Coordinates of C-alpha atoms in Angstrom, one line a residue:
Chain H
M280 CA -0.7 -32.7 1.9
I281 CA 0.9 -33.0 5.0
K282 CA 4.1 -32.6 3.6
Y283 CA 3.2 -30.1 1.6
I284 CA 1.9 -27.5 5.1
F285 CA 5.3 -28.9 6.3
R286 CA 7.1 -27.7 3.3
R287 CA 5.4 -24.3 3.4
I288 CA 6.0 -23.9 7.7
V289 CA 9.8 -24.6 7.0
M290 CA 9.7 -21.9 4.2
L291 CA 8.3 -19.4 7.0
I292 CA 12.0 -19.8 8.4
P293 CA 14.3 -18.1 6.1
V294 CA 11.4 -15.0 5.7
I295 CA 11.6 -14.3 9.5
L296 CA 15.1 -14.5 9.6
G297 CA 15.5 -12.1 7.0
V298 CA 12.4 -9.9 8.7
T299 CA 14.3 -9.9 11.8
F300 CA 17.8 -9.3 10.0
I301 CA 16.0 -6.1 8.5
V302 CA 14.1 -5.1 11.7
F303 CA 17.2 -5.3 13.4
S304 CA 19.5 -3.2 10.8
L305 CA 17.2 -0.4 10.5
M306 CA 17.1 0.3 14.2
Y307 CA 21.0 -0.5 14.8
I308 CA 21.4 2.9 11.9
T309 CA 18.8 4.9 14.0
P310 CA 20.9 7.7 15.7
G311 CA 21.1 8.1 19.1
D312 CA 22.3 6.0 21.6
P313 CA 20.2 3.2 23.3
A314 CA 21.7 3.5 26.2
R315 CA 21.7 7.0 26.9
L316 CA 17.5 7.0 26.2
V317 CA 17.4 4.2 28.8
L318 CA 19.4 5.9 31.4
G319 CA 18.2 9.8 30.2
E320 CA 20.2 12.6 29.2
S321 CA 21.3 13.9 32.6
A322 CA 22.9 10.4 33.6
P323 CA 26.5 10.6 33.9
D324 CA 29.3 9.4 30.8
E325 CA 30.2 6.3 33.0
A326 CA 27.2 4.9 33.5
V327 CA 26.1 5.1 30.2
Q328 CA 29.6 3.5 29.0
Q329 CA 28.5 0.8 31.8
L330 CA 25.7 0.1 30.7
R331 CA 26.4 -0.1 27.1
E332 CA 28.6 -3.1 28.2
E333 CA 26.0 -4.8 29.7
M334 CA 23.5 -4.3 26.5
G335 CA 26.7 -5.9 24.4
L336 CA 26.2 -2.5 22.5
N337 CA 30.1 -2.2 22.2
K338 CA 30.0 -5.7 20.4
P339 CA 30.3 -6.3 16.0
F340 CA 26.6 -5.6 14.7
L341 CA 26.9 -9.3 13.5
V342 CA 27.4 -10.3 17.1
Q343 CA 24.7 -8.3 18.7
Y344 CA 22.4 -9.7 15.8
G345 CA 23.2 -13.1 16.8
N346 CA 22.2 -12.7 20.4
Y347 CA 19.2 -11.0 19.5
I348 CA 18.3 -14.2 17.6
K349 CA 19.4 -16.5 20.2
N350 CA 17.7 -14.6 22.7
L351 CA 14.2 -14.4 20.0
V352 CA 14.5 -18.8 19.9
V353 CA 16.0 -20.0 23.2
N354 CA 14.2 -17.4 25.1
R355 CA 11.6 -16.2 23.3
D356 CA 12.7 -12.7 24.5
I357 CA 13.6 -9.9 22.0
G358 CA 14.3 -7.2 24.6
I359 CA 13.0 -5.1 27.6
S360 CA 11.2 -1.9 26.5
Y361 CA 12.8 1.5 27.5
V362 CA 10.1 3.1 28.7
T363 CA 7.9 0.8 30.7
K364 CA 11.1 -1.5 31.2
R365 CA 8.4 -4.3 31.0
P366 CA 9.4 -7.5 28.1
V367 CA 8.7 -6.1 25.2
M368 CA 7.0 -9.3 24.4
Q369 CA 4.4 -9.1 27.3
E370 CA 3.6 -5.5 25.7
I371 CA 3.2 -7.0 22.6
L372 CA 1.1 -9.9 23.6
S373 CA -1.1 -7.5 25.7
A374 CA -1.8 -5.3 22.5
F375 CA -2.1 -8.0 20.1
P376 CA -5.8 -9.4 20.8
A377 CA -7.2 -5.5 20.2
T378 CA -5.8 -5.5 16.4
V379 CA -6.8 -9.1 15.6
K380 CA -10.4 -8.2 16.7
L381 CA -10.0 -5.3 14.9
A382 CA -8.3 -6.8 11.6
G383 CA -11.0 -10.1 11.7
L384 CA -13.9 -7.5 12.4
S385 CA -12.8 -5.4 9.3
I386 CA -12.2 -8.4 7.2
F387 CA -15.8 -10.2 8.2
F388 CA -17.5 -7.0 7.0
A389 CA -15.5 -6.8 3.9
I390 CA -16.4 -10.2 3.2
I391 CA -20.0 -10.2 3.7
I392 CA -20.8 -7.0 2.0
G393 CA -18.7 -7.5 -1.3
I394 CA -19.2 -10.7 -2.1
P395 CA -22.9 -10.6 -2.2
I396 CA -22.6 -6.7 -4.1
G397 CA -19.9 -8.3 -6.4
I398 CA -21.9 -11.2 -7.7
I399 CA -24.8 -9.1 -8.2
S400 CA -22.9 -7.0 -10.5
A401 CA -21.8 -9.5 -12.3
V402 CA -24.6 -11.3 -12.8
K403 CA -26.5 -7.8 -13.8
K404 CA -23.4 -6.7 -15.8
Y405 CA -23.4 -2.6 -16.8
S406 CA -27.1 -2.1 -15.1
F407 CA -28.2 0.9 -12.5
F408 CA -27.1 -1.2 -9.5
D409 CA -23.4 -2.5 -11.4
N410 CA -22.7 1.8 -12.2
I411 CA -23.4 2.6 -9.2
S412 CA -21.5 -0.2 -7.1
M413 CA -18.6 0.4 -9.2
I414 CA -18.5 3.9 -8.6
F415 CA -18.7 3.3 -5.5
A416 CA -16.3 0.7 -5.3
L417 CA -13.8 3.4 -6.9
I418 CA -14.1 6.1 -4.6
G419 CA -13.5 3.3 -1.7
I420 CA -10.3 2.7 -3.3
S421 CA -9.1 6.1 -2.8
M422 CA -10.2 6.7 0.2
P423 CA -7.2 7.3 2.7
V424 CA -8.6 4.8 6.1
F425 CA -7.4 7.9 8.4
W426 CA -10.2 10.6 6.5
L427 CA -13.1 8.0 7.0
G428 CA -12.2 7.5 10.2
L429 CA -13.0 11.2 10.5
L430 CA -15.7 11.3 8.4
L431 CA -17.6 8.7 9.9
I432 CA -16.2 10.2 13.9
L433 CA -17.8 13.1 12.5
L434 CA -21.5 11.8 11.1
F435 CA -22.2 9.5 13.4
S436 CA -20.8 10.7 16.9
V437 CA -20.7 14.4 16.6
K438 CA -23.5 14.9 14.7
L439 CA -25.5 12.1 14.8
K440 CA -24.6 10.7 18.6
V441 CA -25.2 7.0 18.2
L442 CA -21.5 5.8 17.8
P443 CA -18.6 6.7 19.8
A444 CA -15.6 7.8 19.0
S445 CA -13.1 5.8 21.1
G446 CA -12.8 3.0 22.9
F447 CA -12.9 -1.2 22.2
S448 CA -14.3 -3.0 24.8
S449 CA -18.5 -3.5 23.2
F450 CA -19.1 -4.2 19.7
K451 CA -20.6 -1.0 19.5
D452 CA -17.4 0.8 19.6
M453 CA -16.0 -1.4 17.2
I454 CA -18.2 -0.5 14.3
L455 CA -16.9 2.3 13.3
P456 CA -12.8 1.2 13.4
A457 CA -14.2 -1.8 11.2
V458 CA -16.0 0.2 8.9
S459 CA -13.7 3.0 8.2
L460 CA -11.0 0.0 8.4
G461 CA -12.8 -2.5 6.3
A462 CA -13.7 0.1 3.7
Q463 CA -10.9 -0.4 0.8
S464 CA -11.0 -4.0 1.4
V465 CA -15.5 -4.0 0.2
A466 CA -13.6 -2.2 -2.2
V467 CA -11.4 -4.5 -3.7
I468 CA -13.3 -7.3 -2.7
T469 CA -16.3 -6.5 -4.8
R470 CA -14.1 -5.4 -7.8
M471 CA -12.6 -8.5 -7.3
T472 CA -15.7 -10.9 -7.2
R473 CA -17.0 -9.0 -9.9
S474 CA -14.9 -9.7 -12.8
S475 CA -14.4 -13.1 -11.1
M476 CA -17.8 -14.3 -11.5
L477 CA -18.0 -12.3 -15.3
E478 CA -15.0 -14.6 -15.7
V479 CA -16.6 -17.8 -15.2
I480 CA -20.3 -17.1 -16.1
R481 CA -19.3 -17.1 -19.7
Q482 CA -18.1 -20.5 -19.5
D483 CA -19.2 -23.6 -21.3
Y484 CA -19.9 -25.2 -17.8
I485 CA -22.2 -22.8 -17.2
R486 CA -24.5 -23.0 -20.1
T487 CA -24.4 -26.7 -19.5
A488 CA -25.9 -25.9 -16.1
R489 CA -28.4 -23.8 -17.5
A490 CA -29.3 -25.8 -20.3
K491 CA -29.8 -28.7 -18.6
G492 CA -32.7 -26.8 -16.4
Q493 CA -30.7 -25.9 -13.1
K494 CA -32.3 -23.3 -10.8
E495 CA -30.3 -19.9 -11.6
K496 CA -30.1 -19.8 -7.9
V497 CA -27.7 -23.1 -8.1
V498 CA -25.9 -22.1 -11.3
I499 CA -24.9 -18.3 -9.8
L500 CA -24.1 -20.0 -5.8
K501 CA -22.5 -23.2 -6.6
H502 CA -21.5 -23.5 -10.1
S503 CA -20.0 -20.2 -10.8
L504 CA -19.0 -19.2 -7.0
G505 CA -17.6 -22.0 -6.5
N506 CA -15.1 -21.2 -9.7
A507 CA -14.7 -17.9 -8.9
L508 CA -13.6 -18.7 -5.7
I509 CA -9.6 -19.2 -5.8
P510 CA -9.4 -15.1 -7.0
I511 CA -11.7 -13.6 -4.7
I512 CA -9.7 -15.5 -2.0
T513 CA -6.4 -14.0 -2.7
S514 CA -7.4 -10.7 -2.8
I515 CA -8.9 -11.3 0.7
G516 CA -5.1 -12.9 1.8
L517 CA -3.9 -9.8 0.4
Q518 CA -5.9 -7.4 1.7
F519 CA -4.8 -8.6 5.5
G520 CA -1.5 -6.8 4.9
G521 CA -3.5 -3.7 4.4
L522 CA -5.4 -4.3 7.5
L523 CA -2.7 -5.0 9.7
G524 CA -1.0 -2.2 8.0
G525 CA -3.9 0.1 8.3
A526 CA -4.7 -0.8 11.4
V527 CA -2.0 1.7 12.4
L528 CA -3.6 4.2 11.1
T529 CA -7.4 3.1 12.8
E530 CA -6.0 2.3 15.8
S531 CA -4.5 6.1 16.5
I532 CA -8.0 7.9 15.1
F533 CA -10.5 5.6 17.6
S534 CA -7.5 5.2 20.3
I535 CA -7.7 1.4 20.4
P536 CA -4.9 0.1 22.7
G537 CA -3.7 -2.3 19.4
I538 CA -0.4 -3.4 18.2
G539 CA -0.1 -0.4 15.4
R540 CA -0.6 2.2 18.4
L541 CA 1.6 0.7 20.5
M542 CA 4.2 1.2 17.6
V543 CA 3.4 5.2 16.6
E544 CA 3.7 5.5 20.1
S545 CA 7.1 3.4 20.7
I546 CA 8.2 5.4 18.0
K547 CA 8.2 8.9 19.1
M548 CA 9.2 7.9 22.7
R549 CA 12.0 6.4 20.7
D550 CA 11.6 3.0 22.6
F551 CA 13.0 1.0 19.8
P552 CA 13.4 -2.6 21.4
V553 CA 9.1 -2.2 21.1
V554 CA 8.9 -0.8 17.7
Q555 CA 11.1 -4.0 16.8
G556 CA 9.1 -6.5 18.1
S557 CA 5.7 -5.0 16.7
V558 CA 7.0 -5.3 13.2
L559 CA 8.2 -8.5 13.5
F560 CA 5.0 -9.4 15.3
I561 CA 3.0 -8.2 12.3
A562 CA 5.3 -9.5 10.0
I563 CA 5.0 -12.7 11.1
S564 CA 1.1 -12.8 11.2
F565 CA 1.0 -11.5 8.1
S566 CA 3.5 -14.6 6.8
I567 CA 1.0 -16.9 8.6
V568 CA -1.9 -15.4 7.3
N569 CA -0.5 -15.9 3.6
L570 CA 0.0 -19.6 4.6
L571 CA -3.5 -20.1 5.9
V572 CA -4.7 -18.7 2.5
D573 CA -2.3 -20.8 0.5
L574 CA -4.0 -24.0 2.1
L575 CA -6.8 -22.6 1.9
Y576 CA -6.8 -22.7 -1.6
A577 CA -6.2 -26.5 -1.2
Y578 CA -9.6 -26.8 0.3
V579 CA -11.8 -25.0 -2.1
D580 CA -9.5 -26.4 -5.6
P581 CA -9.3 -30.2 -6.3
R582 CA -7.4 -29.5 -9.0
I583 CA -4.6 -27.8 -6.2
R584 CA -5.3 -30.6 -3.6
S585 CA -4.6 -33.5 -6.2
Q586 CA -1.2 -32.1 -7.0
Y587 CA -0.1 -32.4 -3.1
S588 CA -1.7 -35.5 -2.2
Chain V
M288 CA 21.2 2.9 -50.0
E289 CA 20.6 6.5 -48.2
S290 CA 17.6 6.4 -49.5
N291 CA 16.3 3.2 -48.3
K292 CA 17.3 4.2 -45.0
V293 CA 15.6 6.9 -44.5
I294 CA 12.5 5.3 -45.7
E295 CA 12.9 2.5 -42.9
N296 CA 13.2 5.1 -40.2
K297 CA 10.6 6.2 -41.3
K298 CA 8.4 2.8 -41.1
A299 CA 9.9 2.2 -38.0
K300 CA 9.3 5.4 -36.2
K301 CA 5.5 5.2 -38.2
K302 CA 5.4 1.5 -36.3
R303 CA 6.4 3.2 -32.6
N304 CA 3.7 6.2 -33.5
S305 CA 1.4 3.9 -34.3
Q306 CA 1.4 2.1 -31.4
L307 CA 1.3 4.8 -29.2
S308 CA -1.9 6.7 -31.1
D309 CA -3.5 3.1 -30.8
T310 CA -2.8 3.5 -27.2
W311 CA -4.1 6.9 -26.9
L312 CA -7.2 6.3 -29.2
R313 CA -8.2 3.2 -26.4
L314 CA -7.6 5.4 -23.9
R315 CA -9.6 8.2 -25.7
K316 CA -13.0 5.7 -25.3
D317 CA -12.2 4.9 -21.7
K318 CA -14.5 8.4 -20.1
L319 CA -13.4 7.6 -16.8
A320 CA -9.6 7.3 -17.8
L321 CA -10.1 10.8 -19.5
V322 CA -11.4 11.9 -16.6
G323 CA -8.7 11.0 -14.0
L324 CA -6.2 12.4 -16.7
T325 CA -8.0 15.7 -16.6
I326 CA -8.0 15.8 -13.2
L327 CA -4.1 15.1 -13.1
V328 CA -3.3 17.8 -15.7
I329 CA -5.0 20.0 -13.3
L330 CA -3.0 19.0 -10.3
I331 CA 0.1 19.3 -11.9
F332 CA -0.9 23.1 -12.8
V333 CA -1.6 23.7 -10.0
A334 CA 1.3 22.3 -8.1
I335 CA 3.3 24.4 -10.9
F336 CA 2.0 27.7 -10.7
A337 CA 0.7 27.4 -7.2
D338 CA 2.4 30.7 -6.3
F339 CA -0.3 32.5 -8.3
I340 CA -3.1 30.4 -7.7
A341 CA -2.5 30.3 -3.9
P342 CA -3.7 34.0 -2.3
Y343 CA -1.8 33.6 0.1
K344 CA 1.3 32.1 1.5
Y345 CA 1.0 28.8 3.3
D346 CA 2.4 29.8 6.1
A347 CA 1.0 33.3 6.4
Q348 CA -0.4 33.7 10.0
D349 CA -3.2 35.7 10.6
L350 CA -3.8 35.4 14.3
S351 CA -6.7 37.9 14.2
N352 CA -8.7 35.4 11.8
I353 CA -8.2 32.2 13.4
L354 CA -10.7 29.3 12.6
Q355 CA -12.9 31.2 10.4
A356 CA -15.5 29.0 8.4
P357 CA -15.6 29.4 4.6
S358 CA -16.3 32.7 3.5
S359 CA -15.7 34.7 0.3
E360 CA -12.3 35.8 1.7
H361 CA -10.8 32.3 2.7
I362 CA -12.8 30.0 0.6
F363 CA -11.4 27.0 2.5
G364 CA -12.1 28.7 5.8
T365 CA -8.6 29.7 8.4
D366 CA -7.4 27.0 10.5
E367 CA -5.4 27.2 14.2
F368 CA -2.9 29.8 13.2
G369 CA -5.2 32.1 10.8
R370 CA -3.5 30.4 7.5
D371 CA -5.5 30.3 4.9
I372 CA -6.5 26.4 4.2
F373 CA -7.3 26.8 0.2
S374 CA -3.6 28.2 -0.1
R375 CA -2.5 24.9 2.3
V376 CA -4.6 22.9 0.1
V377 CA -2.7 24.4 -3.1
Y378 CA 0.8 24.1 -1.9
G379 CA 0.2 20.8 -0.3
S380 CA -0.4 19.7 -4.5
R381 CA 3.1 20.1 -4.9
I382 CA 4.8 17.9 -1.8
S383 CA 2.0 15.1 -2.7
L384 CA 2.4 15.0 -6.0
Q385 CA 6.4 15.6 -5.4
V386 CA 6.5 12.3 -2.9
G387 CA 4.8 10.4 -5.2
F388 CA 6.2 10.8 -7.9
I389 CA 10.3 10.3 -6.7
A390 CA 9.4 7.7 -4.9
V391 CA 7.6 6.0 -7.8
S392 CA 11.0 6.6 -9.5
I393 CA 13.3 5.6 -7.0
A394 CA 11.2 1.9 -6.5
V395 CA 10.5 1.9 -10.5
I396 CA 14.7 2.3 -10.8
I397 CA 15.8 0.3 -8.2
G398 CA 13.1 -2.6 -8.5
G399 CA 13.2 -2.5 -11.9
F400 CA 16.4 -3.5 -12.3
L401 CA 16.6 -5.9 -9.6
G402 CA 13.7 -7.3 -11.4
A403 CA 15.0 -7.3 -15.0
V404 CA 18.8 -8.8 -13.5
A405 CA 16.6 -11.8 -11.9
G406 CA 14.5 -12.0 -14.8
Y407 CA 17.0 -12.5 -17.2
Y408 CA 20.0 -14.0 -15.1
S409 CA 17.5 -16.7 -13.5
G410 CA 19.3 -19.4 -11.3
K411 CA 20.7 -18.1 -8.0
I412 CA 20.7 -14.5 -8.3
D413 CA 16.7 -14.6 -9.4
N414 CA 16.4 -17.2 -6.2
F415 CA 18.5 -14.4 -4.3
I416 CA 17.2 -11.0 -5.3
M417 CA 13.3 -12.8 -5.2
R418 CA 13.5 -14.3 -1.6
A419 CA 14.8 -10.6 -0.7
M420 CA 11.7 -9.6 -1.9
D421 CA 9.5 -11.9 -0.8
I422 CA 11.1 -10.8 2.7
L423 CA 10.0 -7.2 2.4
L424 CA 7.0 -8.1 1.0
S425 CA 6.3 -9.9 4.3
I426 CA 6.4 -6.5 6.3
P427 CA 3.3 -4.6 4.6
Q428 CA 4.2 -1.5 3.0
I429 CA 3.2 1.1 5.4
L430 CA 4.9 -0.8 8.4
L431 CA 8.3 -0.9 6.5
A432 CA 7.7 2.5 5.6
I433 CA 7.3 3.3 9.0
S434 CA 10.7 1.2 10.1
I435 CA 12.8 3.3 7.5
V436 CA 11.2 6.9 8.8
A437 CA 11.7 5.6 12.2
A438 CA 15.3 5.0 11.1
L439 CA 16.0 7.8 8.9
G440 CA 14.2 10.6 11.0
N441 CA 11.6 12.8 9.8
G442 CA 11.4 15.5 6.7
L443 CA 10.2 14.9 3.1
T444 CA 13.2 13.8 1.4
N445 CA 13.2 10.9 4.3
L446 CA 9.6 10.3 3.6
M447 CA 10.4 10.0 -0.3
I448 CA 13.3 7.4 0.6
A449 CA 10.9 5.6 2.8
V450 CA 8.1 5.1 0.7
G451 CA 9.8 4.4 -2.5
I452 CA 12.3 1.6 -0.6
S453 CA 9.0 0.2 0.6
S454 CA 7.4 0.0 -2.3
I455 CA 10.7 -1.6 -4.4
P456 CA 9.3 -5.5 -4.5
Q457 CA 6.4 -4.5 -6.1
Y458 CA 8.2 -3.2 -9.3
A459 CA 11.1 -6.7 -9.0
R460 CA 8.5 -8.8 -9.4
I461 CA 6.5 -6.9 -12.5
V462 CA 9.7 -6.6 -14.2
R463 CA 11.0 -10.1 -13.8
A464 CA 7.8 -11.5 -14.8
A465 CA 7.8 -9.3 -18.1
V466 CA 11.5 -10.0 -18.8
I467 CA 11.1 -13.6 -18.2
S468 CA 8.0 -13.5 -20.6
I469 CA 10.2 -11.8 -23.6
K470 CA 13.9 -13.2 -23.1
N471 CA 13.6 -15.6 -25.1
E472 CA 12.2 -13.8 -28.3
E473 CA 13.7 -14.0 -31.4
F474 CA 14.8 -10.5 -31.0
V475 CA 16.5 -11.0 -27.7
E476 CA 18.7 -13.7 -29.4
A477 CA 19.3 -11.9 -32.8
A478 CA 20.7 -9.0 -30.4
K479 CA 23.0 -11.9 -28.5
A480 CA 23.9 -13.6 -32.0
T481 CA 25.6 -10.4 -33.2
G482 CA 27.5 -9.7 -29.4
S483 CA 25.2 -7.1 -27.8
G484 CA 26.4 -7.3 -23.9
D485 CA 24.0 -8.3 -21.5
L486 CA 23.0 -4.9 -20.0
R487 CA 22.4 -3.6 -23.6
I488 CA 20.5 -6.2 -24.1
I489 CA 18.5 -5.7 -20.9
F490 CA 18.1 -1.7 -21.6
K491 CA 17.6 -1.5 -24.9
H492 CA 16.1 -4.2 -26.4
I493 CA 14.2 -5.9 -23.2
L494 CA 12.8 -3.2 -20.7
P495 CA 11.4 -1.1 -23.8
N496 CA 9.3 -3.9 -24.7
C497 CA 8.0 -4.4 -21.6
L498 CA 7.1 -1.2 -20.5
A499 CA 3.3 -1.6 -20.5
P500 CA 2.9 -3.3 -16.9
I501 CA 5.5 -0.5 -15.6
I502 CA 3.8 1.8 -16.4
V503 CA 0.2 1.0 -15.2
Q504 CA 2.1 -0.6 -11.8
A505 CA 3.5 2.9 -11.5
T506 CA -0.1 5.1 -12.4
L507 CA -1.6 3.2 -9.7
G508 CA 1.5 3.1 -7.4
V509 CA 2.0 7.0 -7.5
A510 CA -1.4 7.0 -5.8
L511 CA -0.6 4.1 -2.8
A512 CA 2.8 6.2 -2.5
I513 CA 0.6 9.6 -1.7
L514 CA -1.6 7.4 0.3
T515 CA 1.0 6.2 2.0
A516 CA 2.9 9.8 2.6
A517 CA -0.1 11.6 3.7
G518 CA -0.6 8.2 6.2
L519 CA 2.5 8.7 7.4
S520 CA 2.4 12.5 8.0
F521 CA -1.3 11.8 9.6
I522 CA 0.6 9.8 12.7
G523 CA 3.4 12.5 12.7
L524 CA 6.1 10.2 11.4
G525 CA 6.1 12.2 7.9
I526 CA 6.6 16.0 6.9
Q527 CA 6.5 18.3 9.7
P528 CA 4.7 22.1 10.2
P529 CA 4.4 24.4 8.6
T530 CA 4.9 22.6 5.6
P531 CA 1.3 21.8 3.8
E532 CA 1.2 18.6 3.2
W533 CA -2.8 17.2 2.8
G534 CA -2.3 14.4 5.7
A535 CA -0.8 16.1 8.6
M536 CA -3.7 19.2 8.1
L537 CA -5.4 16.3 8.7
S538 CA -3.9 15.4 11.9
G539 CA -3.8 19.2 12.5
G540 CA -7.4 19.2 11.9
R541 CA -8.3 16.3 14.1
G542 CA -8.2 17.9 17.1
Y543 CA -10.9 20.7 16.3
I544 CA -13.2 18.2 14.1
R545 CA -16.1 18.6 16.7
D546 CA -16.8 22.6 16.3
Y547 CA -14.8 23.1 13.0
S548 CA -15.1 20.2 10.7
Y549 CA -14.2 22.2 7.9
M550 CA -10.5 22.0 8.2
T551 CA -10.7 18.0 8.1
L552 CA -13.1 18.1 5.2
F553 CA -10.8 20.0 2.5
P554 CA -7.0 18.3 2.9
G555 CA -9.4 15.0 2.8
L556 CA -10.9 15.9 -0.7
A557 CA -7.7 17.0 -2.3
I558 CA -6.6 13.2 -1.1
V559 CA -9.7 11.6 -2.6
I560 CA -9.5 13.4 -5.7
T561 CA -6.1 12.5 -6.5
I562 CA -6.4 9.3 -5.4
F563 CA -9.1 8.5 -7.7
A564 CA -7.9 10.3 -10.5
L565 CA -4.0 8.0 -10.4
N566 CA -6.6 4.8 -10.1
V567 CA -9.1 5.6 -13.1
L568 CA -6.0 6.5 -15.1
G569 CA -4.3 3.7 -14.3
D570 CA -7.6 1.0 -14.7
G571 CA -7.6 2.5 -17.8
L572 CA -4.0 2.8 -19.6
R573 CA -4.0 -1.1 -18.4
D574 CA -7.0 -1.9 -20.7
A575 CA -5.5 0.8 -23.0
L576 CA -2.2 -0.4 -23.4
D577 CA -3.1 -4.6 -23.2
P578 CA -6.6 -4.9 -25.0
K579 CA -6.3 -8.7 -24.8
L580 CA -7.1 -8.4 -21.0
K581 CA -10.1 -6.5 -21.6
N582 CA -13.1 -9.0 -21.2

């Protein structure tokens, strides 16, 4: 098992290198001279030229990329923000906790709502409850996160005045952002739980469990859910990518100072080192979450565990 | 001889037709999918005939009539420049469908080609292509699209390219899996034996036989592409005013949400209806094209 974990971590390295390459290339082809951006439009040409020299912008692409990687690995330095002049790493680390909090709460919300509804829908297949929840799930999947956010603000902040439309310090502030970001995941997890449970419930071992007189609650929650978990966990893991991406939109609606908003603001101000760093950071976090999900499989499924032990 | 050939041709045609009509028969039983298909057809109709349906031009300003609530004259109301929101939503369907279909076409063509090559040749080429796809997949789609738009600049064309490129890995994966599953079938071997070249085998024999998963993914993909594009425009990185894009309209209405909430209501509703239609149609097509999957 440890060997497997180690191998998976080693496999992350080429992925991270690849992401840095893509992000670096994209920023490289972006029109506009970084030295000019740092110094401003009115700066004299000689000063810009000198700064280009200092920043290594006159060097060939691959040399620049190599320097970027070297700085990243050796000094954990991914550049200085053109706007605030602070290290990009610092900017990102101060924005990251808000995003983690938002994504974490959203996925928690999605799990505690989605799995129970999915189970009930599967157990009471084609019932009124099942039909209604499946229609809601379909609507949930079709709902853009930014529109839901606006509707929630309209209802709970503007009309009912019970929840704030922005801020992120208290739990109350986080309710609307987490619900709007998590709604789509609720829908996906509900559908996945239902179909996975339906698949399992038909199996012989469930009939056996019932035949030996096991309580229905145990049959459903232990025998069925336990075996239906793998696809559900997969869909939860996949949701994380969407959540980290969706956070960009949610954060800008609810003015949450997370990494998504940092990124959007930086694009608007052409602060490319920060954009580069943010994408890199989110991609790495996403890869780590995927790794954790894969490890979780081994934890819930003895068949997978036995392959690696 | 001649007549035999004609009969065989007819048979082949009939078989293809029956496959198509089987799918259609199964799809027809799925009421939700039919609802989706109907909505989609209406939307395409609205997009094509927007000039005749919209009562005003999408950029026609009427400064004496700004921020009017829905009325018989402006059924969805007017925005901060006095533009008719209904007309803008109607013209918006053109933009959204265009972005959705073109972005997915880009992704299907490039992703499909890469996936087919990877699946057919396997080995080193496969490994190289699929690892590259893994790297792209490790960046959440909307972030990848944002980065590409940031590099290329705003605008409709760049938005379509960005959304298209960011969806490539999904299609590469699906096509690769489909190609692997049928590349050892007898008809492929027969084609090889008769001396067909690799490209001919891939495009003429293999790809037509794995269309089903591609069609399903593409239908759902159009929905995702429209959502991504609207999201980008919403944060100000996609289509710029005065072009009537639904996401951009929502973004514009955001500042007026307290007093003029109808400005955010209708463009959002248009997005939800479109995405809903594509999603249920995609689900229905999946069941209809591959009945084995449905339990």
